[in-house]
Coordinates of C-alpha atoms in Angstrom, one line a residue:
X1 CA -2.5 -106.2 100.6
X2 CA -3.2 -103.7 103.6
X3 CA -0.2 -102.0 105.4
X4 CA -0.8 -101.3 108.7
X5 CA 1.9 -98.6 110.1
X6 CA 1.8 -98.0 114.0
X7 CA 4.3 -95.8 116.1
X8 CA 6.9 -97.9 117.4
X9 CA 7.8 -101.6 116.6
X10 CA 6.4 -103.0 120.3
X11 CA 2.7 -101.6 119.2
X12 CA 2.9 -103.0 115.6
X13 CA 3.6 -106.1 117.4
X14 CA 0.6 -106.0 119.6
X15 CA -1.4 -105.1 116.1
X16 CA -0.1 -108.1 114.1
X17 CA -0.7 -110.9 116.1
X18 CA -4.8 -109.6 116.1
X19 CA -4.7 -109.2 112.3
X20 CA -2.5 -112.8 112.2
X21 CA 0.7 -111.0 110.8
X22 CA 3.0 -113.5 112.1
X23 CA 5.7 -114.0 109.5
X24 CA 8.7 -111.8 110.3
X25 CA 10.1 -110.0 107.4
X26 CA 12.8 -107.1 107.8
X27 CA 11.2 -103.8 109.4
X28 CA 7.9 -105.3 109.0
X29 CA 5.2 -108.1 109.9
X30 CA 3.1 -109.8 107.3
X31 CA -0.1 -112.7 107.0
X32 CA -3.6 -112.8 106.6
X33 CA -3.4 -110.1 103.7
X34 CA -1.5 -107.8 106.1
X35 CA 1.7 -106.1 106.2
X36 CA 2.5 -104.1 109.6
X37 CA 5.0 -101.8 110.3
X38 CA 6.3 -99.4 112.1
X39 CA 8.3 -96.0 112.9
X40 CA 10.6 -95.1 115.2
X41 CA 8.6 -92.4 116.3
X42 CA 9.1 -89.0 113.9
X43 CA 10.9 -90.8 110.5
X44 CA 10.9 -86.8 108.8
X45 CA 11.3 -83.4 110.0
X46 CA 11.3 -80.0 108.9
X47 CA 14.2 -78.9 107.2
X48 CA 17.6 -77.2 108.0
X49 CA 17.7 -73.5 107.5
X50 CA 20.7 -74.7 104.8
X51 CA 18.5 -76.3 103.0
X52 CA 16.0 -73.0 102.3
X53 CA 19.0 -71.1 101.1
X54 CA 19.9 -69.4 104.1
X55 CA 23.6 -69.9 104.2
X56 CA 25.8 -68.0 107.4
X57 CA 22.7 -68.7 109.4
X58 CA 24.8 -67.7 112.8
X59 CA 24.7 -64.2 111.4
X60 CA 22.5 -61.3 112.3
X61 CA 22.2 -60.2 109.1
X62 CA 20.8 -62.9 107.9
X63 CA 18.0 -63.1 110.7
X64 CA 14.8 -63.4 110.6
X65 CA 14.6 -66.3 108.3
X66 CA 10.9 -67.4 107.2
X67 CA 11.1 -70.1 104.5
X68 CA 8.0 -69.3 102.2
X69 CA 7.6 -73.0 102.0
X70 CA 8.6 -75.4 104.3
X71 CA 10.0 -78.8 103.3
X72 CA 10.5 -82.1 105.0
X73 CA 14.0 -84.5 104.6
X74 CA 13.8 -88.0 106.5
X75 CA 16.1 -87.6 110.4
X76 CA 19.0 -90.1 109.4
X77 CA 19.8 -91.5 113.1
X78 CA 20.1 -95.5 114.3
X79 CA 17.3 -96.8 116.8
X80 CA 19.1 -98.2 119.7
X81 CA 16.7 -101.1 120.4
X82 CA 17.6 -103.0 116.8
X83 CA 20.5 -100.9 115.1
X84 CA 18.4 -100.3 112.2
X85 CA 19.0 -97.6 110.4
X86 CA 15.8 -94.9 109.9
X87 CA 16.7 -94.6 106.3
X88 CA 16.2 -98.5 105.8
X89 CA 12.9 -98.4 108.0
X90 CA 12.0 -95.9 105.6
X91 CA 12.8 -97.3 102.5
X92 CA 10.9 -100.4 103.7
X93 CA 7.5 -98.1 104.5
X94 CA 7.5 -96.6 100.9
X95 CA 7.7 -100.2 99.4
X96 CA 5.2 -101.3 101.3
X97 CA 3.2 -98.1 100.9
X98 CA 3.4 -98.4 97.2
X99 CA 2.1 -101.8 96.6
X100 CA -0.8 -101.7 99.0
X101 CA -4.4 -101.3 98.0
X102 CA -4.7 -99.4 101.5
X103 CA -3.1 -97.8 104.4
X104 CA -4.5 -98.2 107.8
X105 CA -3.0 -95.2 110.3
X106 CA -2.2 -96.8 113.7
X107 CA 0.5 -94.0 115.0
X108 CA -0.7 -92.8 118.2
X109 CA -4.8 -91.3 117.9
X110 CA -3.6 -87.6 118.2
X111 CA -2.0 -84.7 117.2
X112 CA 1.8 -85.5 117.0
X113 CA 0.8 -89.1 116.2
X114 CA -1.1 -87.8 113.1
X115 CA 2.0 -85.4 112.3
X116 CA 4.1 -88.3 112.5
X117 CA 2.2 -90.3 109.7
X118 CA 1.3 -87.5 107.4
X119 CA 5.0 -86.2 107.3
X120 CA 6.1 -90.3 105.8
X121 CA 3.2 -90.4 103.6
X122 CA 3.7 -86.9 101.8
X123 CA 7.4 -87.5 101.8
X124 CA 7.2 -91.1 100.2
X125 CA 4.2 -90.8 97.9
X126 CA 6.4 -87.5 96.6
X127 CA 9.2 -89.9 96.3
X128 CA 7.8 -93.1 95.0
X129 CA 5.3 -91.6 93.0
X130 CA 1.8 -93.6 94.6
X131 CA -2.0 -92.2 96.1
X132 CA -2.2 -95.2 98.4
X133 CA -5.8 -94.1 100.1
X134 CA -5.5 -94.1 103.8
X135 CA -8.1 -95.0 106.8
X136 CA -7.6 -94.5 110.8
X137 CA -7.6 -96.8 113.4
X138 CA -8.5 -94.6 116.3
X139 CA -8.3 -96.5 119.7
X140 CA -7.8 -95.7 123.4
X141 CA -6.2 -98.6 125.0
X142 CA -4.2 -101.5 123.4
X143 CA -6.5 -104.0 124.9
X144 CA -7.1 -106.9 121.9
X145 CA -11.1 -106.0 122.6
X146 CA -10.0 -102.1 121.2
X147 CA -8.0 -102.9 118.5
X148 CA -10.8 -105.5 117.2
X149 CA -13.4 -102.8 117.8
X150 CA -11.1 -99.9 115.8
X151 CA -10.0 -102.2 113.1
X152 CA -14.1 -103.0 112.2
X153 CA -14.7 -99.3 113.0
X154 CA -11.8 -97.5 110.8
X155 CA -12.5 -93.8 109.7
X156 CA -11.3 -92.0 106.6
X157 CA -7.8 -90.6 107.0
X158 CA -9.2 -87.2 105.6
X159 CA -11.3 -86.3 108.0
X160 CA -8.3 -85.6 110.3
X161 CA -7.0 -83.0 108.3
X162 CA -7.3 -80.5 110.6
X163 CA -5.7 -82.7 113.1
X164 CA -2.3 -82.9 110.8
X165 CA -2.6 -79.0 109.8
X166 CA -2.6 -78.6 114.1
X167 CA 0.7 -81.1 114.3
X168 CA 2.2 -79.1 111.2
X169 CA 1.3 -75.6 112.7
X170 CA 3.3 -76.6 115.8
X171 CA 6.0 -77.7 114.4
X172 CA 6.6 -75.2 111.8
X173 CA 6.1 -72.6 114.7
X174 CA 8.8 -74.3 116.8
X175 CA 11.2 -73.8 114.0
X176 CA 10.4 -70.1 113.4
X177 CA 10.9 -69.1 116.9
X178 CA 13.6 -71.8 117.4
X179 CA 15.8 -71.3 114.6
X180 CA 15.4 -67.7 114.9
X181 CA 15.5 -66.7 118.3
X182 CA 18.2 -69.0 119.3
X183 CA 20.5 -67.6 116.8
X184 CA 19.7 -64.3 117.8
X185 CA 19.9 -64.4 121.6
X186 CA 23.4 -66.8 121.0
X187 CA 24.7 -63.5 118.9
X188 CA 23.8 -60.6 120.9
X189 CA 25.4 -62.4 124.0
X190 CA 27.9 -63.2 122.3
X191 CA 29.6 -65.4 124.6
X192 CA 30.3 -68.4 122.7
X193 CA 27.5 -70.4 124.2
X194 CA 24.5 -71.2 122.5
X195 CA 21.4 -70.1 124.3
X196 CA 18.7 -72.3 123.5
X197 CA 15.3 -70.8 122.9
X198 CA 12.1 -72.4 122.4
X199 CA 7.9 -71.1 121.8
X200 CA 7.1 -73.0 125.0
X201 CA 10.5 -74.0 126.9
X202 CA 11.7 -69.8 127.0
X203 CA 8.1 -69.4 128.6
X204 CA 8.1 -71.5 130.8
X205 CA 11.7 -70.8 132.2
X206 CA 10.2 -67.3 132.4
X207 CA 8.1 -68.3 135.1
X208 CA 10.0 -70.2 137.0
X209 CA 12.7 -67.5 136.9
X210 CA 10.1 -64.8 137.9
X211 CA 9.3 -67.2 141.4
X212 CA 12.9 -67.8 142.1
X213 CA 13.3 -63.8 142.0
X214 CA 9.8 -63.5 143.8
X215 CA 11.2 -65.3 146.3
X216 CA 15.0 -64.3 146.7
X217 CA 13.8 -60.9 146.7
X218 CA 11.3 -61.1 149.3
X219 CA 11.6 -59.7 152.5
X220 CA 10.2 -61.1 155.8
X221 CA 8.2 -59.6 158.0
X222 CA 7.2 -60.2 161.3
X223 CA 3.8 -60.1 162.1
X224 CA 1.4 -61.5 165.1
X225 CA -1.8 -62.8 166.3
X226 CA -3.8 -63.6 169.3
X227 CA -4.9 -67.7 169.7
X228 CA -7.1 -68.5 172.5
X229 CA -7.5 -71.9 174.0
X230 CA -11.3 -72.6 175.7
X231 CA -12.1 -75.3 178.3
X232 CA -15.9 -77.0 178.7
X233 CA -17.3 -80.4 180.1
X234 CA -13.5 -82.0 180.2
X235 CA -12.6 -80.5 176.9
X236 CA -10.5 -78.3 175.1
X237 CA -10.5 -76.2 172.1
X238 CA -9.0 -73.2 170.4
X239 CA -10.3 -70.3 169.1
X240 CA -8.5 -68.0 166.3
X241 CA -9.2 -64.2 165.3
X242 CA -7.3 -63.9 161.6
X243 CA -6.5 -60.3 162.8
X244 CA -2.4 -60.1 161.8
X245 CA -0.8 -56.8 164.2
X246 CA 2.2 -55.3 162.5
X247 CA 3.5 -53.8 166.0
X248 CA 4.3 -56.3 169.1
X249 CA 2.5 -53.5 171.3
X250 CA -0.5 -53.2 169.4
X251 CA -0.7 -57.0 169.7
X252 CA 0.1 -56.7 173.1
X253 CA -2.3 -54.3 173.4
X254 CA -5.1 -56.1 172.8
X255 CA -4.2 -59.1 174.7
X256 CA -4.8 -57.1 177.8
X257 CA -8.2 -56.0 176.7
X258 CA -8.9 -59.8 176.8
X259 CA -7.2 -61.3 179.3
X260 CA -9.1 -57.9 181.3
X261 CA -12.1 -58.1 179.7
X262 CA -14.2 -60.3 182.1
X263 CA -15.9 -63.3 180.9
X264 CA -15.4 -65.3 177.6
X265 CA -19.0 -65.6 176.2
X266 CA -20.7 -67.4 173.4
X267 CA -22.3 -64.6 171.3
X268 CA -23.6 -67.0 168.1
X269 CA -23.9 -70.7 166.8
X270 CA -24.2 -72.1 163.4
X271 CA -24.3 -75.7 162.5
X272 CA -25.0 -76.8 158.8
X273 CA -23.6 -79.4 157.0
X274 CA -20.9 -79.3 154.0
X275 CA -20.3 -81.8 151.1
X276 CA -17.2 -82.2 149.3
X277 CA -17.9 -84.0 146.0
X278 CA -15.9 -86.5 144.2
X279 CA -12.8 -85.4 141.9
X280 CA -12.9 -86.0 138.1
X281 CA -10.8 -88.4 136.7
X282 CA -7.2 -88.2 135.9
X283 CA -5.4 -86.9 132.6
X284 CA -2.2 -86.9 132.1
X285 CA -1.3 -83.8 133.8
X286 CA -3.3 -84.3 136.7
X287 CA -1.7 -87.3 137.4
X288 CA 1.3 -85.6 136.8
X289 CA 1.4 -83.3 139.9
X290 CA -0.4 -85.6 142.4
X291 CA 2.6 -88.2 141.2
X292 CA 4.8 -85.2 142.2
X293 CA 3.1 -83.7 145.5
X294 CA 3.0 -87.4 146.7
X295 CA 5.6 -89.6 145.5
X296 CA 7.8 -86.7 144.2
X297 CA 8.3 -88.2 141.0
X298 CA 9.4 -86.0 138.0
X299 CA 6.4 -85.6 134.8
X300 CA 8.3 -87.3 132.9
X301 CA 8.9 -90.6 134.7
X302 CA 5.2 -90.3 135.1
X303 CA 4.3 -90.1 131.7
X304 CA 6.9 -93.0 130.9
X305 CA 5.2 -95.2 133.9
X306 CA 1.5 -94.3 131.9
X307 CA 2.9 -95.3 129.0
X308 CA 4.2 -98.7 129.6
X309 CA 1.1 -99.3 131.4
X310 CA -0.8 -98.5 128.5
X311 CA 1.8 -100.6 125.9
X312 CA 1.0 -103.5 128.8
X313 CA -2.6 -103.1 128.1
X314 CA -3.4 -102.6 131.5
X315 CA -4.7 -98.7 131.3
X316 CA -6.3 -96.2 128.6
X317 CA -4.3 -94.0 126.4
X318 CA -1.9 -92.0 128.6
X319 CA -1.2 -88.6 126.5
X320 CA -4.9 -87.6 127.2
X321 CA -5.9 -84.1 128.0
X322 CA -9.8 -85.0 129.1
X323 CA -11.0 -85.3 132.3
X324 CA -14.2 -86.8 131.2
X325 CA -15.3 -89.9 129.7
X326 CA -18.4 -90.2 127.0
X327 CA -21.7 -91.8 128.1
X328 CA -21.0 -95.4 126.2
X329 CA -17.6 -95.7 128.0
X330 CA -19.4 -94.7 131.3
X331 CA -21.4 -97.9 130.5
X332 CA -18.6 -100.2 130.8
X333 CA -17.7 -98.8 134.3
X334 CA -19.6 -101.5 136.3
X335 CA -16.8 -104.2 134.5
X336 CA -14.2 -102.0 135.2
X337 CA -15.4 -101.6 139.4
X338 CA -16.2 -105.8 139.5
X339 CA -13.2 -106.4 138.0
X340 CA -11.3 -104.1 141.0
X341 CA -13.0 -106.4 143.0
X342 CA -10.0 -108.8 142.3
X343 CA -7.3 -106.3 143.3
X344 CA -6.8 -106.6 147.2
X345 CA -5.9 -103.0 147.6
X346 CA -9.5 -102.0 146.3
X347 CA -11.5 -105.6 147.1
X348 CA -13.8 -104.1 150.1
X349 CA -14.7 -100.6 148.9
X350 CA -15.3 -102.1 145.2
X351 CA -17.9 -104.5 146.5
X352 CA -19.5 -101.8 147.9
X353 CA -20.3 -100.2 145.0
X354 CA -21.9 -102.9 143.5
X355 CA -25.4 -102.7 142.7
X356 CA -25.5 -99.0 143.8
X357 CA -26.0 -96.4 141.6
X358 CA -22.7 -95.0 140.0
X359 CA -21.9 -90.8 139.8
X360 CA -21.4 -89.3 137.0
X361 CA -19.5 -86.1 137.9
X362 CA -16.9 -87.1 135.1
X363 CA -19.8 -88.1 132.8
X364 CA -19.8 -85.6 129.0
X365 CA -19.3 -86.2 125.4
X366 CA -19.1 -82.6 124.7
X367 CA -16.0 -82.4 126.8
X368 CA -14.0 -85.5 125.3
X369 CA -11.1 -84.3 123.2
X370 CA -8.9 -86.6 121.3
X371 CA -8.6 -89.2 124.0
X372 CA -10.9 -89.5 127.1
X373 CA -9.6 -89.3 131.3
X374 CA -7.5 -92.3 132.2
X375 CA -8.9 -95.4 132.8
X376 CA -7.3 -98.7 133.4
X377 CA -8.9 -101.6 131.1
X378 CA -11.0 -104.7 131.5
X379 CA -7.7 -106.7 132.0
X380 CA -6.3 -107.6 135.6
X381 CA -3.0 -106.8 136.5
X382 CA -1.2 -110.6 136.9
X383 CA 1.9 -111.2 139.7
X384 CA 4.5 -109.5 138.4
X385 CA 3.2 -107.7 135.7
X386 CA 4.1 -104.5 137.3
X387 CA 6.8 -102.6 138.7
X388 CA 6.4 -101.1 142.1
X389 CA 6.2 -97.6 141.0
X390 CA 3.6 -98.7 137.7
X391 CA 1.5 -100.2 140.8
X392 CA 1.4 -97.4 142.4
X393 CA 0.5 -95.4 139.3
X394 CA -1.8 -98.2 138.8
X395 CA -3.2 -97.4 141.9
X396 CA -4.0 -93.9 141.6
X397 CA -5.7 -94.2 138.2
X398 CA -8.0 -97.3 139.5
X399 CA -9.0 -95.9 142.9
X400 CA -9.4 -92.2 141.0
X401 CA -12.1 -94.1 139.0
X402 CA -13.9 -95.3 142.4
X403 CA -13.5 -92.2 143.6
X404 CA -15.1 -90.3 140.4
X405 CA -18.2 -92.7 140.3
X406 CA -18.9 -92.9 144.3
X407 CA -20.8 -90.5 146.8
X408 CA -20.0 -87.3 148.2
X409 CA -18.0 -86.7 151.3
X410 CA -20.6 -85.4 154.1
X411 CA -19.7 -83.4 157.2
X412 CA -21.6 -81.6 159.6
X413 CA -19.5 -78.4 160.6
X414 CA -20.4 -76.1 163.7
X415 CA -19.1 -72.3 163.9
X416 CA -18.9 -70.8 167.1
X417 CA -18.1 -66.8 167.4
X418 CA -17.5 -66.1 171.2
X419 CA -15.5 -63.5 172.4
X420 CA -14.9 -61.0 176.2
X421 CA -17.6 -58.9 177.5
X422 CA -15.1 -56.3 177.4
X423 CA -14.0 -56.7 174.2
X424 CA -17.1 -57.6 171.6
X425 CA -14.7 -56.4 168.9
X426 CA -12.0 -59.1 168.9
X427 CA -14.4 -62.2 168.1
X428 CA -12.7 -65.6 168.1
X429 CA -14.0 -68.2 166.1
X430 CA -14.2 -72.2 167.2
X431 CA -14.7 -74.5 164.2
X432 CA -15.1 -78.4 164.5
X433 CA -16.5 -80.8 162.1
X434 CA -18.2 -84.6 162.6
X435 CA -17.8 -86.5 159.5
X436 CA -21.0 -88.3 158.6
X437 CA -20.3 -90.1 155.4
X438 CA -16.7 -90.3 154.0
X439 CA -17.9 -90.8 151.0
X440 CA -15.2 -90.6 147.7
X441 CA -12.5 -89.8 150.6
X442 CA -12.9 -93.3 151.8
X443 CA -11.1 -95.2 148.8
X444 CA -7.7 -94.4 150.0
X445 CA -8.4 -94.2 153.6
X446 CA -6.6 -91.1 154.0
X447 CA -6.3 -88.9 156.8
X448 CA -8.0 -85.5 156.7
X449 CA -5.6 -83.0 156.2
X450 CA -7.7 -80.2 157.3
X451 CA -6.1 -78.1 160.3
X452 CA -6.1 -79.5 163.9
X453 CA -8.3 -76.2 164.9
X454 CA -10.6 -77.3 161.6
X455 CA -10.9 -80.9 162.7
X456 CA -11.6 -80.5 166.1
X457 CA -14.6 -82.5 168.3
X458 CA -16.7 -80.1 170.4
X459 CA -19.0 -80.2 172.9
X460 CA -22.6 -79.0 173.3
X461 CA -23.1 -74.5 173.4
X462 CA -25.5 -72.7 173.7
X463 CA -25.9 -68.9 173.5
X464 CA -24.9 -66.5 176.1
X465 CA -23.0 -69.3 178.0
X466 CA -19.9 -68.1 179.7
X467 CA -16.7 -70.2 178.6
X468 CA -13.9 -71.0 180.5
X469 CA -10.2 -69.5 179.3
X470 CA -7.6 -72.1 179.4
X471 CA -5.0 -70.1 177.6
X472 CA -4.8 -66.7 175.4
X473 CA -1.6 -67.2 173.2
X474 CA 0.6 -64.2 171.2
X475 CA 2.0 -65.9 167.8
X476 CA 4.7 -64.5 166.9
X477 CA 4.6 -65.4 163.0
X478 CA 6.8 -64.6 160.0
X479 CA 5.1 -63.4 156.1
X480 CA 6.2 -66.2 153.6
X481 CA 8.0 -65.9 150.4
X482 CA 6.4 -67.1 147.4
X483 CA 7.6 -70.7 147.5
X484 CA 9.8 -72.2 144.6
X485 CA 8.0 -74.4 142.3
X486 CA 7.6 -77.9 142.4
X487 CA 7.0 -79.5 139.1
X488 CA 3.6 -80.1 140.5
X489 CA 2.9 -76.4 141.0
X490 CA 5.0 -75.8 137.4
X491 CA 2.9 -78.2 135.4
X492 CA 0.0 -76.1 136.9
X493 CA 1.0 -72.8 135.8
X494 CA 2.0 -74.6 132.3
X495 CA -1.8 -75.7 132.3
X496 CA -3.5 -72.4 133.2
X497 CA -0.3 -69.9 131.7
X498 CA -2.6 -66.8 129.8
X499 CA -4.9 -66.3 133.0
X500 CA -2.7 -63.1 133.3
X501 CA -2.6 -61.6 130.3
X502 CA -4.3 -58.3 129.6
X503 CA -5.7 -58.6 126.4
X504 CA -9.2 -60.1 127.0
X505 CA -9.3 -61.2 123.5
X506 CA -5.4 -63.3 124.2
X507 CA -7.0 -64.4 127.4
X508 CA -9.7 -65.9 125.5
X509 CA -7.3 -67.3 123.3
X510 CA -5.6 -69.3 125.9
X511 CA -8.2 -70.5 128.6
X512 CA -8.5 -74.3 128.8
X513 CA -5.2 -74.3 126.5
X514 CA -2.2 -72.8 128.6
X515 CA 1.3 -73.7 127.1
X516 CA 2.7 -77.1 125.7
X517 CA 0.4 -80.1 126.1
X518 CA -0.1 -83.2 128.3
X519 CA 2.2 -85.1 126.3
X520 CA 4.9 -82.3 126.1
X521 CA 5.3 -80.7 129.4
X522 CA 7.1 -83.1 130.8
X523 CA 9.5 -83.3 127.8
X524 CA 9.7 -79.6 128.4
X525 CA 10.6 -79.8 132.2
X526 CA 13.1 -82.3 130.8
X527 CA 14.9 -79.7 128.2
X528 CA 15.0 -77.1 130.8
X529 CA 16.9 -79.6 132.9
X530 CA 19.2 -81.0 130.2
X531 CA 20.4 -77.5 128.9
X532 CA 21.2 -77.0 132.6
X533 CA 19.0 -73.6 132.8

């Protein structure tokens, strides 16, 4: 017999019935020479510090404790969804474990997923005394086609060693600086609360503390600039010098040079055109803060609306910190744009695709980590299949893939730089832009959000000519505090956290890694919320 263990029971479901496990037993599936079953996501954690000798561990004295080995104990706890226990899930794994010929890992194809399997296996086989071997199924969607494909293409469960001694290194670090830190910032305030400290949570409240003080702190400023407003042929168009005056009668100053200094006249034209290439695809926390920014919905209902789209076999693994996809999965792209063809939002600009050929901005193996950029699958969404807000997540990771794949955005932008006879030292600058090609920016049909003075249509110049004034404006304008973070802008600073740091060799350390994960930020965010901090 096999044994198959996934994550959670609704995966080990989807498992079974492509195996032909379809006799129900209890805590587990069987048929076909299979058993599969499941965890409830971690079955074992690291243990208490009790349980490394370290009695009166709310004492200072007794601080810092390092266990010189760390042990595991199973997380006794009822799962809501069936009211049975962990224990008895647990107790049904090692049987199953024990009398199997092999192990297939189906937990979820990364770190914590890896972590969550290795920590069951060492405890039981300690336990019940077996060397089952062990393979992995390592899959990217839950699309029958994938789990076929990973089942006749399993790999041995050693060669993700590192993988588990990444999982354990992050979780025995958590309890270091949990277990310690906690205790000792709960004693030396010494109100009676317990201050919760954590290796990524406490740095990340850092920053958000640092921009609310940033921005209670600051102090506004007044400040102003001169905006002129031009006239030719029936239309009209402004003109900005970025010039910011401190002093009113500076500003005012210099308005009267201007509005003194005879004629406005064109002293320079340039007219080139500007591309704006396609964005790669989503990962998870990508999709996280446009969610935010445009829906305003928190990372983690994100991440849950990712992950039952994923469980509904409808998109790619969700917990993904890739932005790229390898060059066999870039094969399967024209399915994937045919079948958006079929979904109305997409039907027009998908056919327009066809036949052409496809960009490959998003396009490199060497950049694929655990899991490739978001993707949905070859399945189409049915009526009903989704809620409103999994459509629209839906949405964004099917028209990011059109957008990843199609042309460049092309514009042709003109600069003007006229300014008074009288006063060749204030130049203003006119900028308009034509949009030749729309390009990627045409999937969603969205509006340009480029400024009205960026945007705007112009007429015909040529050098020398004299322009007509319409209007010279004074701005009076205010300097801005740094603006409170959003989770958007949070998860962002999460993502690139180390830029800062002065050690070249730390900074090294930490580029492309920032703090937490994908998968954990949210969960983070979350904490921070909870603990009311």
């Amino acid at each position: 017999m096999i044994t198959i263990i996934a994550e959670k029971p609704s995966v080990a479901r989807e498992i079974a019935q492509i195996v032909k496990a379809t006799n129900k037993k209890d805590g587990y599936l069987e048929g076909n020479g299979y058993a599969v079953t499941w965890a409830f996501g971690h079955l074992i954690a690291l243990d208490s510090p009790e349980k490394y000798g370290f009695t009166g561990a709310w004492k200072k004295e007794v601080l810092p404790m390092i266990p010189k080995n760390f042990t595991i104990s199973p997380i006794e706890t009822t799962d809501k969804n069936n009211n049975r226990t962990m224990a008895k899930q647990l107790k049904t794994i090692g049987q199953l474990f024990k009398k199997s010929k092999n192990i297939i890992v189906a937990t979820d194809a990364g770190r914590e997923g890896e972590l969550i399997f290795r920590y069951i296996y060492n405890y039981l086989s300690e336990k019940e005394h077996f060397k089952t071997p062990f393979s992995r199924l390592w899959i990217s969607s839950l699309t029958d086609k994938a789990i076929r494909e990973g089942l006749n293409n399993l790999k041995d469960g050693r060669e993700y060693d590192n993988l588990y001694e990444a999982g354990k290194a992050r979780s025995e670090a958590d309890w270091l600086i949990g277990m310690n830190a906690t205790r000792a910032v709960t004693l030396n305030v010494g109100d009676r609360t317990v201050w919760s400290v954590g290796r990524v949570q406490t740095p990340t409240l850092c920053m958000i503390c640092k921009r609310f003080l940033e921005n209670k702190n600051f102090k506004s400023q007044p400040y102003w600039m001169i905006q002129a407003k031009f006239f030719k042929e029936g239309v009209s168009f402004f003109g900005n010098n970025n010039t910011k005056f401190e002093k009113k009668e500076d500003a005012d100053k210099m308005m009267q040079q201007i509005l003194n200094g005879g004629n406005i006249k064109v002293l320079s034209i340039d007219k080139k055109p500007s591309y704006s290439t396609p964005p790669l695809l989503y990962d998870l926390t990508t999709i996280q803060k446009d969610a935010n920014s445009k829906m305003g919905l928190s990372a983690d209902t994100t991440l849950k609306l990712c992950q039952s789209l994923y469980e509904k076999k409808l998109t790619t693994y969700p917990r993904t910190g890739s932005r790229y996809i390898p060059e066999d999965v870039y094969q399967t792209l024209p399915l994937l744009i045919h079948n958006a063809e079929k979904y109305p939002r997409f039907t027009n600009y998908a056919k327009g695709l066809e036949g052409k050929k496809l960009g490959k901005i998003s396009v490199n193996d060497a950049k694929v980590t655990d899991h490739h950029a978001l993707l949905p699958t070859e399945n189409i969404p049915k009526d009903g299949a989704m809620t409103d807000l999994e459509r629209k997540i839906y949405e964004m990771i099917v028209g990011r893939m059109l957008e990843s794949v199609s042309p460049r955005e092309e514009k042709f932008v003109t600069t003007v730089k006229v300014a008074a006879e009288k006063a060749p030292d204030f130049p203003f600058i006119i900028k308009g832009s034509v949009i030749i090609n729309p390009g990627w920016k045409a999937v969603f049909f969205e509006k340009q959000k480029t400024d009205e003075e960026e945007n705007q249509s112009l007429p015909d110049f040529k050098n020398n000519e004299i322009l007509e004034k319409e209007k010279i404006s004074l701005l009076e304008k205010q300097t801005k505090a740094p603006p409170l973070l959003t989770e958007n802008s949070l998860l962002a600073l999460m993502e690139t956290a180390g830029k800062e740091l002065e050690s070249e060799e730390e900074r090294e350390a930490m580029k492309d890694i920032g703090i937490g994960t994908p998968a954990t930020r949210a969960e983070i965010i979350e904490k921070l919320i909870r603990t009311k901090y």
